[in-house]
């Protein structure tokens, strides 16, 4: 048995070509149209074809077929696959229903069986634990080394989320935010000034202190006016170009085009926080992770509980960086969200469930 692909300009031409190539009893698995081309996936008996194409590899082919039959007998096959083995004399165009969802599902089942068998034969009959989960994590941007750490914690979404959060230490980092004046650095134009205002409001409201923010000089056109406009909207005392006494947050600027800025002079006793967007390119984020420090924590801007960046969070955890805060709005009058476990766990678990193709509990 082999899966064959036939392409033609129309469905009728593809059907006629399939009958000429593989006989009238060939089984149509699915059909699809891309532009002006029609593609048919067919299941055909390869006995005659293999005899014609064989060139000294008969013994090897026989061994593979025997192994295939043995594995297929050991593995449960769904009722849909049983229907595929039933005798049929229908021509491809006489079975249009199978060209839709049923045909696609059948093709998917066959492909999964072959992939599983291929892995089984390649590893001597032993499939590594969490192989499918590792592939899904790599697709999310998680490194091979850290994906192994997550899989060691468990191959389910809940265990992986718990492991990642344990490495990110959100409760400890969130609690530390505001214990000392915070210096914010990060790429330009990612919402860092907005986060500065939101962080001031968070620290002032929880510590009972007056909200005061300072900013380093920024040569970009309009940066100064925008800074003061945001501070006025949030009702925060603001200072430009100098660190005023009582400043809870200092916006130190920073731009990837100019390189990573050093710690501002006179602020060595302050805590340094890196502000980067949740949608950050991995390579750009790694440059900041590796070239600046020591970092008290990371604050993610443009945060969304429905688009949790697993790869970015894993890169942070792999480098020992803590998640301190989350900004999910550009409203400067809303305080920053501390990255406590209760604010992050469920969205992160949902993201893992989607990445691992596991249905969320209670959802059909």
mmCIF file of C-alpha atoms in Angstrom, residues 12-225:
data_model
loop_
_atom_site.group_PDB
_atom_site.id
_atom_site.type_symbol
_atom_site.label_atom_id
_atom_site.label_comp_id
_atom_site.label_asym_id
_atom_site.label_seq_id
_atom_site.Cartn_x
_atom_site.Cartn_y
_atom_site.Cartn_z
ATOM 1 C CA UNK A 12 -11.909 15.042 -14.077
ATOM 2 C CA UNK A 13 -8.466 15.087 -15.645
ATOM 3 C CA UNK A 14 -6.853 14.089 -12.351
ATOM 4 C CA UNK A 15 -9.383 11.249 -11.934
ATOM 5 C CA UNK A 16 -8.784 9.984 -15.455
ATOM 6 C CA UNK A 17 -5.028 10.128 -14.970
ATOM 7 C CA UNK A 18 -5.261 8.222 -11.682
ATOM 8 C CA UNK A 19 -7.279 5.431 -13.344
ATOM 9 C CA UNK A 20 -4.734 5.145 -16.153
ATOM 10 C CA UNK A 21 -1.806 5.022 -13.751
ATOM 11 C CA UNK A 22 -3.207 2.863 -10.951
ATOM 12 C CA UNK A 23 -6.332 1.134 -12.299
ATOM 13 C CA UNK A 24 -10.070 1.636 -11.796
ATOM 14 C CA UNK A 25 -10.101 0.332 -8.208
ATOM 15 C CA UNK A 26 -7.688 2.903 -6.767
ATOM 16 C CA UNK A 27 -8.984 4.458 -3.534
ATOM 17 C CA UNK A 28 -9.379 8.253 -3.374
ATOM 18 C CA UNK A 29 -8.298 9.626 0.010
ATOM 19 C CA UNK A 30 -8.729 13.355 -0.556
ATOM 20 C CA UNK A 31 -8.793 16.083 -3.148
ATOM 21 C CA UNK A 32 -7.811 19.729 -2.943
ATOM 22 C CA UNK A 33 -7.597 22.725 -5.246
ATOM 23 C CA UNK A 34 -4.798 25.287 -5.238
ATOM 24 C CA UNK A 35 -5.358 27.999 -7.808
ATOM 25 C CA UNK A 36 -6.117 26.290 -11.122
ATOM 26 C CA UNK A 37 -4.628 22.939 -10.113
ATOM 27 C CA UNK A 38 -6.397 19.931 -8.573
ATOM 28 C CA UNK A 39 -4.513 17.459 -6.404
ATOM 29 C CA UNK A 40 -5.696 13.924 -5.567
ATOM 30 C CA UNK A 41 -4.194 11.763 -2.822
ATOM 31 C CA UNK A 42 -4.686 8.084 -3.640
ATOM 32 C CA UNK A 43 -4.114 4.836 -1.816
ATOM 33 C CA UNK A 44 -2.868 2.156 -4.185
ATOM 34 C CA UNK A 45 -1.663 -1.411 -4.059
ATOM 35 C CA UNK A 46 2.048 -1.283 -4.914
ATOM 36 C CA UNK A 47 2.556 -4.995 -5.680
ATOM 37 C CA UNK A 48 2.803 -4.620 -9.432
ATOM 38 C CA UNK A 49 4.617 -1.307 -9.276
ATOM 39 C CA UNK A 50 7.208 -2.594 -6.857
ATOM 40 C CA UNK A 51 7.874 -5.585 -9.104
ATOM 41 C CA UNK A 52 8.577 -3.273 -12.047
ATOM 42 C CA UNK A 53 10.689 -0.785 -10.062
ATOM 43 C CA UNK A 54 12.646 -3.289 -7.966
ATOM 44 C CA UNK A 55 16.402 -3.169 -8.508
ATOM 45 C CA UNK A 56 17.975 -5.556 -6.023
ATOM 46 C CA UNK A 57 16.293 -4.139 -2.903
ATOM 47 C CA UNK A 58 13.519 -6.730 -2.734
ATOM 48 C CA UNK A 59 14.759 -8.293 0.471
ATOM 49 C CA UNK A 60 14.965 -4.941 2.249
ATOM 50 C CA UNK A 61 11.498 -3.905 1.024
ATOM 51 C CA UNK A 62 10.051 -7.216 2.208
ATOM 52 C CA UNK A 63 11.523 -6.701 5.654
ATOM 53 C CA UNK A 64 10.020 -3.224 5.916
ATOM 54 C CA UNK A 65 6.601 -4.448 4.767
ATOM 55 C CA UNK A 66 6.734 -7.263 7.312
ATOM 56 C CA UNK A 67 7.608 -4.805 10.051
ATOM 57 C CA UNK A 68 4.825 -2.518 8.903
ATOM 58 C CA UNK A 69 2.221 -5.268 9.011
ATOM 59 C CA UNK A 70 3.438 -6.385 12.429
ATOM 60 C CA UNK A 71 3.188 -2.884 13.882
ATOM 61 C CA UNK A 72 -0.195 -2.202 12.299
ATOM 62 C CA UNK A 73 -1.554 -5.384 13.855
ATOM 63 C CA UNK A 74 -0.261 -4.361 17.263
ATOM 64 C CA UNK A 75 -1.618 -0.798 17.119
ATOM 65 C CA UNK A 76 -5.360 -0.106 17.420
ATOM 66 C CA UNK A 77 -6.892 1.203 14.215
ATOM 67 C CA UNK A 78 -9.981 3.414 14.222
ATOM 68 C CA UNK A 79 -13.245 2.504 12.564
ATOM 69 C CA UNK A 80 -12.510 5.034 9.851
ATOM 70 C CA UNK A 81 -9.317 3.162 8.942
ATOM 71 C CA UNK A 82 -11.299 -0.115 8.952
ATOM 72 C CA UNK A 83 -13.631 1.353 6.349
ATOM 73 C CA UNK A 84 -10.620 2.101 4.194
ATOM 74 C CA UNK A 85 -9.726 -1.620 4.009
ATOM 75 C CA UNK A 86 -13.187 -2.693 2.888
ATOM 76 C CA UNK A 87 -13.354 -3.891 -0.760
ATOM 77 C CA UNK A 88 -14.487 -1.236 -3.152
ATOM 78 C CA UNK A 89 -14.872 -0.885 -6.885
ATOM 79 C CA UNK A 90 -15.903 2.738 -6.884
ATOM 80 C CA UNK A 91 -14.014 5.127 -9.105
ATOM 81 C CA UNK A 92 -12.512 8.293 -7.584
ATOM 82 C CA UNK A 93 -15.135 10.655 -8.916
ATOM 83 C CA UNK A 94 -17.928 8.474 -7.573
ATOM 84 C CA UNK A 95 -16.838 9.177 -3.966
ATOM 85 C CA UNK A 96 -16.863 12.973 -3.571
ATOM 86 C CA UNK A 97 -17.743 12.791 0.130
ATOM 87 C CA UNK A 98 -14.308 11.383 0.979
ATOM 88 C CA UNK A 99 -12.623 14.384 -0.617
ATOM 89 C CA UNK A 100 -13.661 16.530 2.331
ATOM 90 C CA UNK A 101 -13.164 16.182 6.062
ATOM 91 C CA UNK A 102 -13.328 12.353 6.111
ATOM 92 C CA UNK A 103 -10.648 12.023 3.456
ATOM 93 C CA UNK A 104 -8.386 14.534 5.194
ATOM 94 C CA UNK A 105 -8.801 12.732 8.513
ATOM 95 C CA UNK A 106 -7.968 9.413 6.892
ATOM 96 C CA UNK A 107 -4.836 10.846 5.308
ATOM 97 C CA UNK A 108 -3.823 12.274 8.679
ATOM 98 C CA UNK A 109 -4.324 8.897 10.349
ATOM 99 C CA UNK A 110 -2.204 7.101 7.769
ATOM 100 C CA UNK A 111 0.547 9.680 8.005
ATOM 101 C CA UNK A 112 0.619 9.414 11.797
ATOM 102 C CA UNK A 113 0.885 5.625 11.572
ATOM 103 C CA UNK A 114 3.805 5.840 9.157
ATOM 104 C CA UNK A 115 5.586 8.519 11.218
ATOM 105 C CA UNK A 116 5.134 6.489 14.394
ATOM 106 C CA UNK A 117 6.463 3.379 12.680
ATOM 107 C CA UNK A 118 9.410 5.288 11.244
ATOM 108 C CA UNK A 119 10.363 6.573 14.689
ATOM 109 C CA UNK A 120 9.905 3.120 16.176
ATOM 110 C CA UNK A 121 12.144 1.424 13.613
ATOM 111 C CA UNK A 122 14.776 4.189 13.773
ATOM 112 C CA UNK A 123 15.116 3.856 17.561
ATOM 113 C CA UNK A 124 15.155 0.072 17.658
ATOM 114 C CA UNK A 125 11.589 -0.166 18.869
ATOM 115 C CA UNK A 126 11.834 2.479 21.621
ATOM 116 C CA UNK A 127 10.301 5.947 21.152
ATOM 117 C CA UNK A 128 11.968 8.593 23.383
ATOM 118 C CA UNK A 129 9.728 9.995 26.094
ATOM 119 C CA UNK A 130 8.173 13.304 25.118
ATOM 120 C CA UNK A 131 9.371 13.231 21.491
ATOM 121 C CA UNK A 132 6.186 14.876 20.196
ATOM 122 C CA UNK A 133 6.174 17.427 23.015
ATOM 123 C CA UNK A 134 9.810 18.314 22.330
ATOM 124 C CA UNK A 135 9.016 19.017 18.677
ATOM 125 C CA UNK A 136 6.086 21.254 19.684
ATOM 126 C CA UNK A 137 8.309 23.195 22.119
ATOM 127 C CA UNK A 138 11.010 23.705 19.493
ATOM 128 C CA UNK A 139 8.363 25.153 17.180
ATOM 129 C CA UNK A 140 7.525 27.681 19.935
ATOM 130 C CA UNK A 141 11.140 28.871 20.067
ATOM 131 C CA UNK A 142 12.197 26.923 23.166
ATOM 132 C CA UNK A 143 15.808 25.751 23.007
ATOM 133 C CA UNK A 144 16.567 22.038 22.849
ATOM 134 C CA UNK A 145 18.278 22.140 26.232
ATOM 135 C CA UNK A 146 15.438 23.893 28.031
ATOM 136 C CA UNK A 147 12.753 21.796 26.324
ATOM 137 C CA UNK A 148 14.390 18.777 27.957
ATOM 138 C CA UNK A 149 14.066 20.471 31.348
ATOM 139 C CA UNK A 150 10.364 21.082 30.758
ATOM 140 C CA UNK A 151 9.769 17.502 29.601
ATOM 141 C CA UNK A 152 11.594 16.157 32.666
ATOM 142 C CA UNK A 153 8.988 17.978 34.765
ATOM 143 C CA UNK A 154 6.181 16.214 32.871
ATOM 144 C CA UNK A 155 4.830 15.876 29.358
ATOM 145 C CA UNK A 156 1.539 17.610 30.204
ATOM 146 C CA UNK A 157 0.794 21.331 29.948
ATOM 147 C CA UNK A 158 0.248 21.820 33.680
ATOM 148 C CA UNK A 159 3.628 20.347 34.662
ATOM 149 C CA UNK A 160 5.494 22.357 32.030
ATOM 150 C CA UNK A 161 3.796 25.602 33.062
ATOM 151 C CA UNK A 162 4.649 24.946 36.711
ATOM 152 C CA UNK A 163 8.293 24.224 35.847
ATOM 153 C CA UNK A 164 8.665 27.379 33.750
ATOM 154 C CA UNK A 165 7.048 29.559 36.420
ATOM 155 C CA UNK A 166 9.276 28.052 39.105
ATOM 156 C CA UNK A 167 12.291 29.193 37.059
ATOM 157 C CA UNK A 168 10.848 32.661 36.370
ATOM 158 C CA UNK A 169 10.125 33.361 40.069
ATOM 159 C CA UNK A 170 7.298 35.835 39.362
ATOM 160 C CA UNK A 171 6.138 36.156 42.978
ATOM 161 C CA UNK A 172 9.598 37.048 44.320
ATOM 162 C CA UNK A 173 10.387 39.428 41.440
ATOM 163 C CA UNK A 174 6.978 41.085 41.589
ATOM 164 C CA UNK A 175 7.291 41.599 45.319
ATOM 165 C CA UNK A 176 10.745 43.113 44.923
ATOM 166 C CA UNK A 177 9.500 45.665 42.380
ATOM 167 C CA UNK A 178 9.360 48.976 44.254
ATOM 168 C CA UNK A 179 11.590 47.966 47.160
ATOM 169 C CA UNK A 180 14.225 50.303 45.694
ATOM 170 C CA UNK A 181 13.966 52.928 42.949
ATOM 171 C CA UNK A 182 13.616 51.214 39.591
ATOM 172 C CA UNK A 183 15.699 52.106 36.550
ATOM 173 C CA UNK A 184 14.013 51.073 33.298
ATOM 174 C CA UNK A 185 16.071 50.273 30.203
ATOM 175 C CA UNK A 186 15.190 48.579 26.947
ATOM 176 C CA UNK A 187 14.676 49.076 23.222
ATOM 177 C CA UNK A 188 13.228 52.358 22.011
ATOM 178 C CA UNK A 189 9.601 52.676 20.889
ATOM 179 C CA UNK A 190 8.300 49.608 22.745
ATOM 180 C CA UNK A 191 6.253 51.415 25.427
ATOM 181 C CA UNK A 192 8.979 51.951 28.022
ATOM 182 C CA UNK A 193 7.819 55.467 28.967
ATOM 183 C CA UNK A 194 4.267 54.178 29.353
ATOM 184 C CA UNK A 195 5.569 51.419 31.620
ATOM 185 C CA UNK A 196 7.488 54.000 33.646
ATOM 186 C CA UNK A 197 4.257 55.858 34.429
ATOM 187 C CA UNK A 198 2.375 52.634 35.184
ATOM 188 C CA UNK A 199 5.174 51.408 37.462
ATOM 189 C CA UNK A 200 5.225 54.686 39.397
ATOM 190 C CA UNK A 201 1.481 54.380 40.012
ATOM 191 C CA UNK A 202 1.878 50.770 41.205
ATOM 192 C CA UNK A 203 4.711 51.555 43.624
ATOM 193 C CA UNK A 204 3.102 54.753 44.934
ATOM 194 C CA UNK A 205 -0.284 53.107 45.535
ATOM 195 C CA UNK A 206 1.144 50.115 47.414
ATOM 196 C CA UNK A 207 3.832 52.021 49.336
ATOM 197 C CA UNK A 208 1.891 55.143 50.199
ATOM 198 C CA UNK A 209 4.473 57.428 48.575
ATOM 199 C CA UNK A 210 4.042 60.413 46.244
ATOM 200 C CA UNK A 211 4.390 59.450 42.565
ATOM 201 C CA UNK A 212 7.617 60.888 41.132
ATOM 202 C CA UNK A 213 9.263 59.915 37.854
ATOM 203 C CA UNK A 214 12.487 61.064 36.194
ATOM 204 C CA UNK A 215 13.835 60.551 32.690
ATOM 205 C CA UNK A 216 17.227 60.702 31.019
ATOM 206 C CA UNK A 217 17.615 63.078 28.102
ATOM 207 C CA UNK A 218 16.338 61.575 24.868
ATOM 208 C CA UNK A 219 17.486 63.194 21.601
ATOM 209 C CA UNK A 220 14.521 61.918 19.608
ATOM 210 C CA UNK A 221 12.166 64.577 18.293
ATOM 211 C CA UNK A 222 9.127 64.973 20.526
ATOM 212 C CA UNK A 223 10.403 62.645 23.255
ATOM 213 C CA UNK A 224 10.457 65.359 25.928
ATOM 214 C CA UNK A 225 6.963 66.675 25.150
#
